[in-house]
Every structure is written in structure tokens, then in C-alpha cells.
Tab-separated table of C-alpha atoms in Angstrom:
chain	number	residue	atom	x	y	z
A	1	MET	CA	-8.465	12.004	-2.863
A	2	SER	CA	-10.906	9.588	-3.649
A	3	THR	CA	-9.260	6.137	-4.690
A	4	GLU	CA	-12.079	5.658	-7.176
A	5	SER	CA	-9.897	7.708	-9.326
A	6	VAL	CA	-6.803	6.230	-8.497
A	7	ALA	CA	-5.766	3.780	-11.261
A	8	PHE	CA	-3.461	1.368	-10.398
A	9	ASP	CA	-1.116	-1.219	-12.239
A	10	LEU	CA	-0.893	-3.799	-9.576
A	11	GLU	CA	-2.478	-4.891	-6.742
A	12	VAL	CA	-1.491	-6.765	-3.274
A	13	ASP	CA	-3.633	-8.946	-1.211
A	14	ALA	CA	-2.033	-8.518	2.436
A	15	LYS	CA	-5.604	-8.983	4.537
A	16	GLY	CA	-4.696	-11.373	7.252
A	17	LEU	CA	-0.739	-10.515	7.212
A	18	LYS	CA	0.484	-9.012	10.090
A	19	CYS	CA	3.346	-6.355	9.985
A	20	PRO	CA	5.992	-6.551	8.399
A	21	LEU	CA	4.551	-8.790	6.413
A	22	PRO	CA	2.291	-6.163	4.052
A	23	ILE	CA	5.036	-4.256	3.801
A	24	LEU	CA	7.338	-7.016	2.797
A	25	ARG	CA	4.769	-7.685	-0.122
A	26	ALA	CA	4.766	-4.105	-1.305
A	27	LYS	CA	8.615	-4.214	-1.373
A	28	LYS	CA	8.529	-7.404	-4.035
A	29	ALA	CA	5.695	-5.928	-5.675
A	30	LEU	CA	7.220	-2.940	-6.375
A	31	ALA	CA	10.555	-3.787	-7.610
A	32	THR	CA	8.221	-5.581	-10.740
A	33	LEU	CA	6.874	-2.355	-11.532
A	34	THR	CA	8.938	0.341	-13.864
A	35	SER	CA	9.324	3.942	-12.107
A	36	GLY	CA	5.899	6.124	-11.969
A	37	GLN	CA	3.425	2.783	-11.897
A	38	VAL	CA	1.193	2.738	-8.945
A	39	LEU	CA	0.976	-0.259	-6.736
A	40	LYS	CA	-2.672	-0.897	-4.627
A	41	VAL	CA	-2.097	-2.835	-1.271
A	42	VAL	CA	-5.259	-4.246	0.828
A	43	ALA	CA	-4.568	-4.797	4.511
A	44	THR	CA	-6.290	-5.405	7.513
A	45	ASP	CA	-3.360	-4.696	10.088
A	46	LYS	CA	-4.060	-1.479	11.735
A	47	GLY	CA	-0.150	-0.687	12.142
A	48	SER	CA	0.043	-0.699	7.840
A	49	VAL	CA	-1.510	2.974	7.769
A	50	ARG	CA	1.731	4.094	9.931
A	51	ASP	CA	3.671	1.447	8.245
A	52	PHE	CA	3.410	2.206	5.289
A	53	GLN	CA	3.664	6.470	5.721
A	54	ALA	CA	7.209	5.586	6.929
A	55	PHE	CA	8.181	2.966	4.188
A	56	ALA	CA	7.313	5.912	1.865
A	57	LYS	CA	9.187	8.043	3.567
A	58	GLN	CA	12.659	5.931	3.787
A	59	THR	CA	11.882	4.231	0.235
A	60	GLY	CA	11.377	7.400	-2.082
A	61	ASN	CA	8.381	5.999	-3.176
A	62	GLU	CA	5.236	8.109	-3.060
A	63	LEU	CA	2.137	7.101	-0.814
A	64	LEU	CA	-0.600	8.848	-3.100
A	65	ALA	CA	-3.564	7.643	-0.952
A	66	GLN	CA	-4.841	5.861	1.981
A	67	THR	CA	-8.175	4.900	2.588
A	68	GLN	CA	-10.122	2.705	5.289
A	69	SER	CA	-13.132	0.440	5.186
A	70	ASP	CA	-16.400	1.719	6.326
A	71	ASP	CA	-16.650	-0.669	9.503
A	72	GLY	CA	-12.164	0.467	9.933
A	73	GLU	CA	-11.410	-3.323	9.194
A	74	VAL	CA	-9.572	-2.825	5.938
A	75	PHE	CA	-7.080	-0.102	4.905
A	76	VAL	CA	-5.822	0.612	1.382
A	77	HIS	CA	-2.818	1.994	0.425
A	78	TYR	CA	-1.722	3.563	-3.108
A	79	MET	CA	1.970	3.477	-3.785
A	80	LYS	CA	3.663	5.383	-6.943
A	81	ARG	CA	7.179	3.847	-7.451
A	82	ARG	CA	9.405	6.371	-7.381
């Protein structure tokens, strides 16, 4: 899925934060959204890829896409609130 086509309602900058902070910031942000809205999280923690997959399974929120910058330093996660 091309991330250029992913529309989002809120963006969280979690760059420089280590686990579990990107997830905690995402959880807090998702609570402000209504059902069906999309959250974009930008992180630099490599572990965030697995963390967001697990978080989606645990919470029932849909993980729409995950991308990584060409240099492998930045990870972007798109999550739709259930």
C-alpha cells in the first residue's frame, strides 16, 4: 500500500522515543479520535514495527500500513481506530 494514499486525521511524532513510549503516545492519541479515524505515528525505534503489530492485535484497532525510510531510520505506522 502506498502511504501517499493513506489519509490520516492526527499525527504523533514519536521520533527518539524508545519502547514503550511510541505505543503509549499512540494509545493516548487514539483515545482522542472517533471510530474510523486514522492515526499516523512516526517513530525511530526499530522495535516499534513489532510493537504496533502486537498493539493492533491486542486492541482491535486496524494497522493499515507500516513503512520505513530508505535509510531504515524512520518508521511510519498508520492505525485506524476501531
